[in-house]
Amino acid sequence: MNLRNRRNRPTAEVHTAALNDIMFFLMLFFLLASAVSNPQVVKLLLPKSSAGEQSVAKKTMTISITADLQYHVDKQVMSLEQLEPMIQAQMGGGEDLTIMLYADSSVPIQNVISVMDVANRNRVKLVLATEPKKD
């Protein structure tokens, strides 16, 4: 027989207010960190520009030229000859296409002009990406 009174037991409580605050700040940090990163860009050392502005079109294609002269279309390695069919395939929807060209600062200008020629032949707007100068 249980002679003890069950009503006089102390209640067990777990206070999670501090844990909720920590979880909120972690979630906020990861949301902000993911918004800043751009997964479609190959890491390059861009040339500097004092009048660089950011512009975003409706439909963009990212082309990167690395220091070892490899062409990347949205992180996919391609040759210069494969760029034109890829651009034409992207233009198939009839929307205005804008090419964001990221070229390493050590890339010869002829390689940049070759990509510009492909864009001009297909009547596509091309924007050369730069980093702002730090005074």
Short mmCIF file of N, CA, C and O in Angstrom, two decimals:
data_model
loop_
_atom_site.label_atom_id
_atom_site.label_comp_id
_atom_site.label_asym_id
_atom_site.label_seq_id
_atom_site.Cartn_x
_atom_site.Cartn_y
_atom_site.Cartn_z
N MET A 1 0.83 -1.18 0.00
CA MET A 1 0.00 0.00 0.00
C MET A 1 0.88 1.24 0.00
O MET A 1 1.83 1.32 0.77
N ASN A 2 0.46 2.13 -0.81
CA ASN A 2 1.18 3.39 -0.92
C ASN A 2 0.53 4.40 0.01
O ASN A 2 -0.55 4.91 -0.26
N LEU A 3 1.24 4.69 1.10
CA LEU A 3 0.67 5.59 2.09
C LEU A 3 1.06 7.05 1.87
O LEU A 3 0.53 7.93 2.52
N ARG A 4 2.01 7.29 0.96
CA ARG A 4 2.43 8.67 0.70
C ARG A 4 1.39 9.42 -0.13
O ARG A 4 0.72 8.84 -0.97
N ASN A 5 1.32 10.67 0.11
CA ASN A 5 0.37 11.52 -0.60
C ASN A 5 0.99 11.95 -1.94
O ASN A 5 2.07 12.54 -1.98
N ARG A 6 0.34 11.69 -3.01
CA ARG A 6 0.88 12.01 -4.33
C ARG A 6 0.72 13.48 -4.67
O ARG A 6 1.36 13.99 -5.57
N ARG A 7 -0.08 14.19 -4.01
CA ARG A 7 -0.33 15.59 -4.33
C ARG A 7 0.77 16.50 -3.85
O ARG A 7 0.89 17.62 -4.32
N ASN A 8 1.59 16.10 -2.96
CA ASN A 8 2.64 16.96 -2.41
C ASN A 8 3.98 16.84 -3.14
O ASN A 8 4.97 17.39 -2.70
N ARG A 9 4.00 16.14 -4.25
CA ARG A 9 5.25 16.00 -5.00
C ARG A 9 5.61 17.32 -5.68
O ARG A 9 4.74 18.02 -6.21
N PRO A 10 6.90 17.64 -5.73
CA PRO A 10 7.30 18.86 -6.47
C PRO A 10 7.20 18.59 -7.99
O PRO A 10 7.43 17.48 -8.46
N THR A 11 6.84 19.63 -8.71
CA THR A 11 6.71 19.48 -10.16
C THR A 11 8.06 19.73 -10.82
O THR A 11 8.81 20.62 -10.39
N ALA A 12 8.37 19.00 -11.84
CA ALA A 12 9.62 19.16 -12.59
C ALA A 12 9.35 20.07 -13.79
O ALA A 12 8.46 19.80 -14.59
N GLU A 13 10.12 21.14 -13.90
CA GLU A 13 9.98 22.08 -15.01
C GLU A 13 11.33 22.25 -15.69
O GLU A 13 12.35 22.29 -15.03
N VAL A 14 11.29 22.39 -16.98
CA VAL A 14 12.49 22.65 -17.76
C VAL A 14 12.31 24.02 -18.40
O VAL A 14 11.37 24.23 -19.18
N HIS A 15 13.21 24.95 -18.12
CA HIS A 15 13.14 26.30 -18.68
C HIS A 15 13.96 26.33 -19.96
O HIS A 15 15.17 26.12 -19.94
N THR A 16 13.31 26.57 -21.07
CA THR A 16 13.99 26.55 -22.37
C THR A 16 14.07 27.93 -23.01
O THR A 16 14.32 28.04 -24.20
N ALA A 17 13.90 28.97 -22.26
CA ALA A 17 13.95 30.32 -22.83
C ALA A 17 15.32 30.63 -23.40
O ALA A 17 15.45 31.17 -24.50
N ALA A 18 16.37 30.28 -22.70
CA ALA A 18 17.73 30.54 -23.19
C ALA A 18 18.02 29.70 -24.43
O ALA A 18 18.66 30.16 -25.39
N LEU A 19 17.56 28.47 -24.45
CA LEU A 19 17.76 27.60 -25.61
C LEU A 19 17.03 28.15 -26.84
O LEU A 19 17.55 28.09 -27.95
N ASN A 20 15.86 28.69 -26.64
CA ASN A 20 15.11 29.29 -27.76
C ASN A 20 15.86 30.47 -28.34
O ASN A 20 15.89 30.64 -29.56
N ASP A 21 16.45 31.30 -27.52
CA ASP A 21 17.22 32.45 -28.00
C ASP A 21 18.42 32.00 -28.82
O ASP A 21 18.71 32.56 -29.89
N ILE A 22 19.12 30.99 -28.34
CA ILE A 22 20.30 30.51 -29.06
C ILE A 22 19.89 29.93 -30.41
O ILE A 22 20.53 30.19 -31.43
N MET A 23 18.84 29.16 -30.45
CA MET A 23 18.37 28.57 -31.70
C MET A 23 17.92 29.64 -32.69
O MET A 23 18.17 29.54 -33.89
N PHE A 24 17.29 30.69 -32.21
CA PHE A 24 16.87 31.78 -33.07
C PHE A 24 18.09 32.47 -33.70
O PHE A 24 18.11 32.75 -34.89
N PHE A 25 19.12 32.75 -32.90
CA PHE A 25 20.31 33.42 -33.42
C PHE A 25 21.07 32.52 -34.40
O PHE A 25 21.61 33.01 -35.40
N LEU A 26 21.12 31.23 -34.16
CA LEU A 26 21.75 30.33 -35.12
C LEU A 26 21.00 30.29 -36.44
O LEU A 26 21.60 30.33 -37.52
N MET A 27 19.68 30.24 -36.37
CA MET A 27 18.88 30.23 -37.58
C MET A 27 19.08 31.54 -38.36
O MET A 27 19.25 31.54 -39.57
N LEU A 28 19.10 32.66 -37.67
CA LEU A 28 19.31 33.95 -38.30
C LEU A 28 20.68 34.03 -38.97
O LEU A 28 20.81 34.51 -40.10
N PHE A 29 21.70 33.53 -38.29
CA PHE A 29 23.05 33.54 -38.84
C PHE A 29 23.12 32.72 -40.12
O PHE A 29 23.67 33.17 -41.13
N PHE A 30 22.55 31.53 -40.14
CA PHE A 30 22.61 30.69 -41.33
C PHE A 30 21.78 31.25 -42.47
O PHE A 30 22.15 31.12 -43.64
N LEU A 31 20.68 31.89 -42.17
CA LEU A 31 19.90 32.53 -43.22
C LEU A 31 20.66 33.67 -43.86
O LEU A 31 20.67 33.83 -45.08
N LEU A 32 21.31 34.49 -43.07
CA LEU A 32 22.09 35.60 -43.61
C LEU A 32 23.31 35.11 -44.37
O LEU A 32 23.67 35.65 -45.41
N ALA A 33 23.97 34.09 -43.86
CA ALA A 33 25.15 33.55 -44.53
C ALA A 33 24.79 32.93 -45.87
O ALA A 33 25.53 33.05 -46.85
N SER A 34 23.65 32.27 -45.96
CA SER A 34 23.26 31.66 -47.23
C SER A 34 22.81 32.71 -48.25
O SER A 34 22.94 32.49 -49.44
N ALA A 35 22.30 33.83 -47.80
CA ALA A 35 21.88 34.88 -48.72
C ALA A 35 23.07 35.61 -49.33
O ALA A 35 23.01 36.10 -50.45
N VAL A 36 24.18 35.65 -48.62
CA VAL A 36 25.36 36.36 -49.09
C VAL A 36 26.14 35.54 -50.11
O VAL A 36 26.70 36.06 -51.06
N SER A 37 26.15 34.23 -49.96
CA SER A 37 26.95 33.38 -50.86
C SER A 37 26.24 33.22 -52.20
O SER A 37 25.03 33.18 -52.28
N ASN A 38 27.05 33.13 -53.26
CA ASN A 38 26.54 32.92 -54.60
C ASN A 38 27.15 31.62 -55.12
O ASN A 38 28.30 31.60 -55.52
N PRO A 39 26.39 30.54 -55.17
CA PRO A 39 26.98 29.26 -55.52
C PRO A 39 27.30 29.09 -56.99
O PRO A 39 27.96 28.15 -57.36
N GLN A 40 26.87 29.99 -57.87
CA GLN A 40 27.10 29.83 -59.30
C GLN A 40 28.38 30.49 -59.78
O GLN A 40 28.64 30.52 -60.97
N VAL A 41 29.17 31.04 -58.89
CA VAL A 41 30.35 31.79 -59.28
C VAL A 41 31.60 31.01 -58.91
O VAL A 41 31.72 30.51 -57.82
N VAL A 42 32.54 30.94 -59.85
CA VAL A 42 33.84 30.34 -59.60
C VAL A 42 34.71 31.40 -58.94
O VAL A 42 34.69 32.57 -59.33
N LYS A 43 35.49 31.03 -57.92
CA LYS A 43 36.32 31.99 -57.21
C LYS A 43 37.43 32.52 -58.12
O LYS A 43 38.23 31.77 -58.65
N LEU A 44 37.43 33.84 -58.33
CA LEU A 44 38.40 34.50 -59.19
C LEU A 44 38.90 35.75 -58.51
O LEU A 44 38.25 36.31 -57.63
N LEU A 45 40.03 36.24 -58.98
CA LEU A 45 40.55 37.52 -58.55
C LEU A 45 40.15 38.52 -59.63
O LEU A 45 40.76 38.58 -60.69
N LEU A 46 39.07 39.29 -59.39
CA LEU A 46 38.51 40.19 -60.39
C LEU A 46 39.30 41.48 -60.48
O LEU A 46 39.88 41.93 -59.49
N PRO A 47 39.31 42.12 -61.67
CA PRO A 47 39.94 43.44 -61.78
C PRO A 47 39.14 44.48 -61.01
O PRO A 47 37.96 44.29 -60.73
N LYS A 48 39.76 45.59 -60.67
CA LYS A 48 39.14 46.64 -59.85
C LYS A 48 38.54 47.72 -60.75
O LYS A 48 39.05 48.02 -61.82
N SER A 49 37.44 48.32 -60.29
CA SER A 49 36.78 49.39 -61.01
C SER A 49 36.23 50.39 -60.00
O SER A 49 35.66 49.99 -58.99
N SER A 50 36.36 51.67 -60.31
CA SER A 50 35.85 52.68 -59.37
C SER A 50 34.39 53.01 -59.63
O SER A 50 33.72 53.57 -58.78
N ALA A 51 33.86 52.68 -60.81
CA ALA A 51 32.47 53.02 -61.14
C ALA A 51 31.64 51.77 -61.35
O ALA A 51 30.71 51.77 -62.15
N GLY A 52 31.94 50.71 -60.65
CA GLY A 52 31.21 49.46 -60.83
C GLY A 52 29.86 49.50 -60.14
O GLY A 52 29.75 49.91 -59.00
N GLU A 53 28.83 49.09 -60.85
CA GLU A 53 27.48 49.02 -60.30
C GLU A 53 26.94 47.62 -60.53
O GLU A 53 27.26 46.97 -61.52
N GLN A 54 26.09 47.18 -59.64
CA GLN A 54 25.47 45.87 -59.78
C GLN A 54 24.18 46.03 -60.57
O GLN A 54 23.38 46.90 -60.29
N SER A 55 24.00 45.18 -61.57
CA SER A 55 22.74 45.15 -62.30
C SER A 55 22.33 43.70 -62.47
O SER A 55 23.14 42.84 -62.75
N VAL A 56 21.04 43.46 -62.30
CA VAL A 56 20.53 42.10 -62.41
C VAL A 56 19.43 42.10 -63.45
O VAL A 56 18.48 42.89 -63.38
N ALA A 57 19.55 41.23 -64.45
CA ALA A 57 18.54 41.13 -65.49
C ALA A 57 17.55 40.02 -65.14
O ALA A 57 17.71 39.32 -64.16
N LYS A 58 16.55 39.87 -66.00
CA LYS A 58 15.55 38.83 -65.75
C LYS A 58 16.16 37.44 -65.87
O LYS A 58 15.93 36.59 -65.05
N LYS A 59 16.94 37.22 -66.92
CA LYS A 59 17.55 35.91 -67.14
C LYS A 59 19.05 36.13 -67.33
O LYS A 59 19.47 36.82 -68.25
N THR A 60 19.84 35.55 -66.45
CA THR A 60 21.28 35.75 -66.53
C THR A 60 22.00 34.41 -66.69
O THR A 60 21.52 33.37 -66.25
N MET A 61 23.16 34.50 -67.32
CA MET A 61 24.06 33.36 -67.48
C MET A 61 25.42 33.82 -66.98
O MET A 61 25.86 34.91 -67.32
N THR A 62 26.06 33.02 -66.18
CA THR A 62 27.36 33.37 -65.62
C THR A 62 28.44 32.62 -66.37
O THR A 62 28.43 31.39 -66.44
N ILE A 63 29.38 33.38 -66.96
CA ILE A 63 30.54 32.79 -67.62
C ILE A 63 31.77 33.27 -66.88
O ILE A 63 31.94 34.47 -66.68
N SER A 64 32.63 32.34 -66.48
CA SER A 64 33.85 32.67 -65.75
C SER A 64 35.04 32.17 -66.54
O SER A 64 35.01 31.07 -67.10
N ILE A 65 36.11 32.99 -66.57
CA ILE A 65 37.37 32.58 -67.19
C ILE A 65 38.41 32.57 -66.08
O ILE A 65 38.70 33.60 -65.48
N THR A 66 38.96 31.40 -65.80
CA THR A 66 39.94 31.27 -64.72
C THR A 66 41.32 31.66 -65.22
O THR A 66 41.54 31.87 -66.41
N ALA A 67 42.27 31.72 -64.28
CA ALA A 67 43.65 32.11 -64.62
C ALA A 67 44.31 31.10 -65.56
O ALA A 67 45.18 31.46 -66.35
N ASP A 68 43.89 29.83 -65.49
CA ASP A 68 44.47 28.83 -66.40
C ASP A 68 43.64 28.68 -67.68
O ASP A 68 43.71 27.66 -68.36
N LEU A 69 42.85 29.72 -68.02
CA LEU A 69 42.09 29.87 -69.26
C LEU A 69 41.04 28.76 -69.46
O LEU A 69 40.83 28.29 -70.57
N GLN A 70 40.38 28.38 -68.39
CA GLN A 70 39.25 27.46 -68.49
C GLN A 70 37.97 28.29 -68.45
O GLN A 70 37.86 29.23 -67.67
N TYR A 71 37.02 27.94 -69.30
CA TYR A 71 35.74 28.63 -69.36
C TYR A 71 34.71 27.84 -68.55
O TYR A 71 34.56 26.63 -68.75
N HIS A 72 34.01 28.52 -67.66
CA HIS A 72 32.99 27.90 -66.83
C HIS A 72 31.66 28.59 -67.11
O HIS A 72 31.57 29.81 -67.02
N VAL A 73 30.64 27.81 -67.44
CA VAL A 73 29.28 28.33 -67.60
C VAL A 73 28.49 27.78 -66.43
O VAL A 73 28.19 26.58 -66.39
N ASP A 74 28.19 28.64 -65.48
CA ASP A 74 27.49 28.25 -64.25
C ASP A 74 28.17 27.04 -63.60
O ASP A 74 27.54 26.03 -63.32
N LYS A 75 29.47 27.12 -63.40
CA LYS A 75 30.32 26.09 -62.76
C LYS A 75 30.52 24.84 -63.60
O LYS A 75 31.03 23.85 -63.13
N GLN A 76 30.14 24.86 -64.87
CA GLN A 76 30.32 23.72 -65.76
C GLN A 76 31.43 24.08 -66.74
O GLN A 76 31.35 25.08 -67.45
N VAL A 77 32.49 23.27 -66.79
CA VAL A 77 33.64 23.56 -67.64
C VAL A 77 33.28 23.31 -69.10
O VAL A 77 32.69 22.28 -69.44
N MET A 78 33.64 24.29 -69.96
CA MET A 78 33.36 24.20 -71.39
C MET A 78 34.52 24.79 -72.16
O MET A 78 35.32 25.55 -71.62
N SER A 79 34.55 24.49 -73.46
CA SER A 79 35.53 25.13 -74.33
C SER A 79 34.88 26.37 -74.95
O SER A 79 33.66 26.56 -74.89
N LEU A 80 35.70 27.20 -75.59
CA LEU A 80 35.18 28.42 -76.22
C LEU A 80 34.21 28.07 -77.34
O LEU A 80 33.22 28.78 -77.56
N GLU A 81 34.44 26.97 -78.06
CA GLU A 81 33.58 26.57 -79.15
C GLU A 81 32.21 26.11 -78.66
O GLU A 81 31.22 26.17 -79.40
N GLN A 82 32.12 25.63 -77.43
CA GLN A 82 30.84 25.17 -76.89
C GLN A 82 29.99 26.30 -76.31
O GLN A 82 28.83 26.08 -75.99
N LEU A 83 30.57 27.50 -76.19
CA LEU A 83 29.82 28.62 -75.58
C LEU A 83 28.65 29.07 -76.45
O LEU A 83 27.56 29.32 -75.94
N GLU A 84 28.89 29.20 -77.75
CA GLU A 84 27.83 29.72 -78.62
C GLU A 84 26.59 28.82 -78.64
O GLU A 84 25.47 29.33 -78.50
N PRO A 85 26.71 27.49 -78.80
CA PRO A 85 25.49 26.67 -78.73
C PRO A 85 24.80 26.74 -77.36
O PRO A 85 23.58 26.70 -77.28
N MET A 86 25.59 26.89 -76.28
CA MET A 86 25.00 27.01 -74.95
C MET A 86 24.21 28.32 -74.83
O MET A 86 23.11 28.33 -74.27
N ILE A 87 24.75 29.40 -75.35
CA ILE A 87 24.05 30.70 -75.31
C ILE A 87 22.77 30.63 -76.14
O ILE A 87 21.72 31.12 -75.72
N GLN A 88 22.84 30.03 -77.30
CA GLN A 88 21.66 29.91 -78.16
C GLN A 88 20.58 29.05 -77.50
O GLN A 88 19.39 29.33 -77.64
N ALA A 89 21.00 28.04 -76.77
CA ALA A 89 20.03 27.20 -76.07
C ALA A 89 19.36 27.97 -74.93
O ALA A 89 18.16 27.81 -74.68
N GLN A 90 20.10 28.83 -74.25
CA GLN A 90 19.53 29.64 -73.17
C GLN A 90 18.56 30.68 -73.71
O GLN A 90 17.64 31.09 -73.02
N MET A 91 18.80 31.16 -74.93
CA MET A 91 17.94 32.19 -75.52
C MET A 91 16.67 31.59 -76.10
O MET A 91 15.81 32.32 -76.57
N GLY A 92 16.51 30.29 -76.07
CA GLY A 92 15.37 29.63 -76.70
C GLY A 92 14.03 30.09 -76.17
O GLY A 92 13.04 30.04 -76.87
N GLY A 93 13.96 30.55 -74.92
CA GLY A 93 12.69 30.98 -74.33
C GLY A 93 12.20 32.31 -74.84
O GLY A 93 11.08 32.70 -74.57
N GLY A 94 13.03 33.07 -75.56
CA GLY A 94 12.62 34.36 -76.08
C GLY A 94 12.83 35.50 -75.10
O GLY A 94 12.60 36.65 -75.43
N GLU A 95 13.26 35.21 -73.86
CA GLU A 95 13.52 36.27 -72.90
C GLU A 95 14.86 36.93 -73.19
O GLU A 95 15.72 36.35 -73.84
N ASP A 96 15.00 38.16 -72.69
CA ASP A 96 16.29 38.84 -72.83
C ASP A 96 17.30 38.16 -71.93
O ASP A 96 17.07 37.96 -70.74
N LEU A 97 18.43 37.80 -72.50
CA LEU A 97 19.48 37.11 -71.76
C LEU A 97 20.62 38.08 -71.51
O LEU A 97 20.99 38.85 -72.40
N THR A 98 21.14 38.08 -70.31
CA THR A 98 22.31 38.88 -69.96
C THR A 98 23.40 37.94 -69.47
O THR A 98 23.15 37.09 -68.63
N ILE A 99 24.59 38.12 -70.02
CA ILE A 99 25.74 37.30 -69.61
C ILE A 99 26.57 38.11 -68.63
O ILE A 99 26.97 39.23 -68.91
N MET A 100 26.80 37.52 -67.46
CA MET A 100 27.71 38.10 -66.48
C MET A 100 29.06 37.44 -66.70
O MET A 100 29.20 36.24 -66.49
N LEU A 101 30.06 38.21 -67.15
CA LEU A 101 31.38 37.67 -67.48
C LEU A 101 32.33 37.98 -66.33
O LEU A 101 32.62 39.14 -66.04
N TYR A 102 32.80 36.93 -65.68
CA TYR A 102 33.79 37.04 -64.61
C TYR A 102 35.10 36.54 -65.17
O TYR A 102 35.24 35.35 -65.47
N ALA A 103 36.08 37.43 -65.33
CA ALA A 103 37.39 37.05 -65.86
C ALA A 103 38.44 37.38 -64.81
O ALA A 103 38.45 38.47 -64.24
N ASP A 104 39.33 36.43 -64.56
CA ASP A 104 40.43 36.66 -63.64
C ASP A 104 41.28 37.81 -64.18
O ASP A 104 41.39 38.00 -65.38
N SER A 105 41.86 38.60 -63.28
CA SER A 105 42.63 39.78 -63.71
C SER A 105 43.88 39.41 -64.49
O SER A 105 44.42 40.24 -65.21
N SER A 106 44.34 38.16 -64.42
CA SER A 106 45.53 37.75 -65.16
C SER A 106 45.20 37.16 -66.53
O SER A 106 46.11 36.79 -67.27
N VAL A 107 43.92 37.09 -66.90
CA VAL A 107 43.51 36.53 -68.19
C VAL A 107 43.84 37.54 -69.29
O VAL A 107 43.52 38.73 -69.16
N PRO A 108 44.45 37.09 -70.40
CA PRO A 108 44.70 38.01 -71.51
C PRO A 108 43.40 38.57 -72.07
O PRO A 108 42.37 37.89 -72.09
N ILE A 109 43.46 39.80 -72.53
CA ILE A 109 42.25 40.48 -73.00
C ILE A 109 41.64 39.79 -74.22
O ILE A 109 40.43 39.87 -74.43
N GLN A 110 42.45 39.09 -75.02
CA GLN A 110 41.93 38.40 -76.19
C GLN A 110 40.89 37.33 -75.81
O GLN A 110 39.90 37.15 -76.52
N ASN A 111 41.09 36.66 -74.70
CA ASN A 111 40.12 35.66 -74.26
C ASN A 111 38.80 36.31 -73.85
O ASN A 111 37.73 35.75 -74.09
N VAL A 112 38.87 37.48 -73.24
CA VAL A 112 37.65 38.21 -72.87
C VAL A 112 36.93 38.70 -74.12
O VAL A 112 35.70 38.58 -74.23
N ILE A 113 37.69 39.20 -75.09
CA ILE A 113 37.10 39.69 -76.34
C ILE A 113 36.45 38.55 -77.12
O ILE A 113 35.42 38.74 -77.77
N SER A 114 37.01 37.34 -77.03
CA SER A 114 36.41 36.19 -77.72
C SER A 114 35.01 35.90 -77.19
O SER A 114 34.09 35.63 -77.96
N VAL A 115 34.84 35.97 -75.89
CA VAL A 115 33.51 35.76 -75.29
C VAL A 115 32.58 36.91 -75.67
O VAL A 115 31.40 36.70 -75.97
N MET A 116 33.10 38.13 -75.70
CA MET A 116 32.29 39.29 -76.11
C MET A 116 31.84 39.15 -77.55
O MET A 116 30.70 39.51 -77.89
N ASP A 117 32.70 38.62 -78.43
CA ASP A 117 32.31 38.42 -79.83
C ASP A 117 31.17 37.41 -79.95
O ASP A 117 30.24 37.60 -80.74
N VAL A 118 31.24 36.34 -79.17
CA VAL A 118 30.17 35.34 -79.19
C VAL A 118 28.85 35.99 -78.74
O VAL A 118 27.80 35.76 -79.34
N ALA A 119 28.91 36.82 -77.71
CA ALA A 119 27.71 37.50 -77.23
C ALA A 119 27.18 38.48 -78.27
O ALA A 119 25.96 38.57 -78.49
N ASN A 120 28.06 39.22 -78.93
CA ASN A 120 27.62 40.19 -79.94
C ASN A 120 27.01 39.49 -81.15
O ASN A 120 26.04 40.00 -81.73
N ARG A 121 27.56 38.36 -81.56
CA ARG A 121 26.99 37.62 -82.70
C ARG A 121 25.57 37.16 -82.41
O ARG A 121 24.73 37.08 -83.30
N ASN A 122 25.28 36.87 -81.16
CA ASN A 122 23.95 36.40 -80.77
C ASN A 122 23.06 37.51 -80.21
O ASN A 122 21.98 37.22 -79.70
N ARG A 123 23.53 38.75 -80.27
CA ARG A 123 22.78 39.92 -79.78
C ARG A 123 22.36 39.76 -78.32
O ARG A 123 21.20 39.93 -77.96
N VAL A 124 23.34 39.40 -77.50
CA VAL A 124 23.11 39.20 -76.07
C VAL A 124 23.87 40.29 -75.32
O VAL A 124 25.01 40.61 -75.65
N LYS A 125 23.22 40.85 -74.31
CA LYS A 125 23.86 41.86 -73.47
C LYS A 125 24.91 41.18 -72.59
O LYS A 125 24.65 40.13 -72.01
N LEU A 126 26.10 41.78 -72.51
CA LEU A 126 27.19 41.21 -71.72
C LEU A 126 27.67 42.25 -70.73
O LEU A 126 27.88 43.42 -71.09
N VAL A 127 27.83 41.83 -69.48
CA VAL A 127 28.30 42.72 -68.42
C VAL A 127 29.59 42.12 -67.86
O VAL A 127 29.62 40.95 -67.47
N LEU A 128 30.65 42.91 -67.83
CA LEU A 128 31.94 42.46 -67.29
C LEU A 128 31.97 42.77 -65.80
O LEU A 128 31.82 43.92 -65.39
N ALA A 129 32.15 41.76 -64.99
CA ALA A 129 32.14 41.91 -63.53
C ALA A 129 33.50 42.42 -63.04
O ALA A 129 34.54 41.96 -63.51
N THR A 130 33.46 43.36 -62.11
CA THR A 130 34.66 43.89 -61.47
C THR A 130 34.44 44.01 -59.99
O THR A 130 33.32 43.92 -59.51
N GLU A 131 35.52 44.21 -59.26
CA GLU A 131 35.44 44.49 -57.83
C GLU A 131 35.63 46.00 -57.63
O GLU A 131 36.40 46.62 -58.35
N PRO A 132 34.95 46.58 -56.65
CA PRO A 132 35.17 48.01 -56.39
C PRO A 132 36.56 48.26 -55.83
O PRO A 132 37.10 47.45 -55.10
N LYS A 133 37.13 49.41 -56.21
CA LYS A 133 38.44 49.79 -55.70
C LYS A 133 38.32 50.17 -54.22
O LYS A 133 37.36 50.80 -53.80
N LYS A 134 39.32 49.81 -53.48
CA LYS A 134 39.37 50.18 -52.07
C LYS A 134 40.35 51.33 -51.92
O LYS A 134 41.53 51.18 -52.18
N ASP A 135 39.84 52.47 -51.54
CA ASP A 135 40.70 53.67 -51.41
C ASP A 135 41.45 53.68 -50.11
O ASP A 135 41.12 53.24 -49.11
#
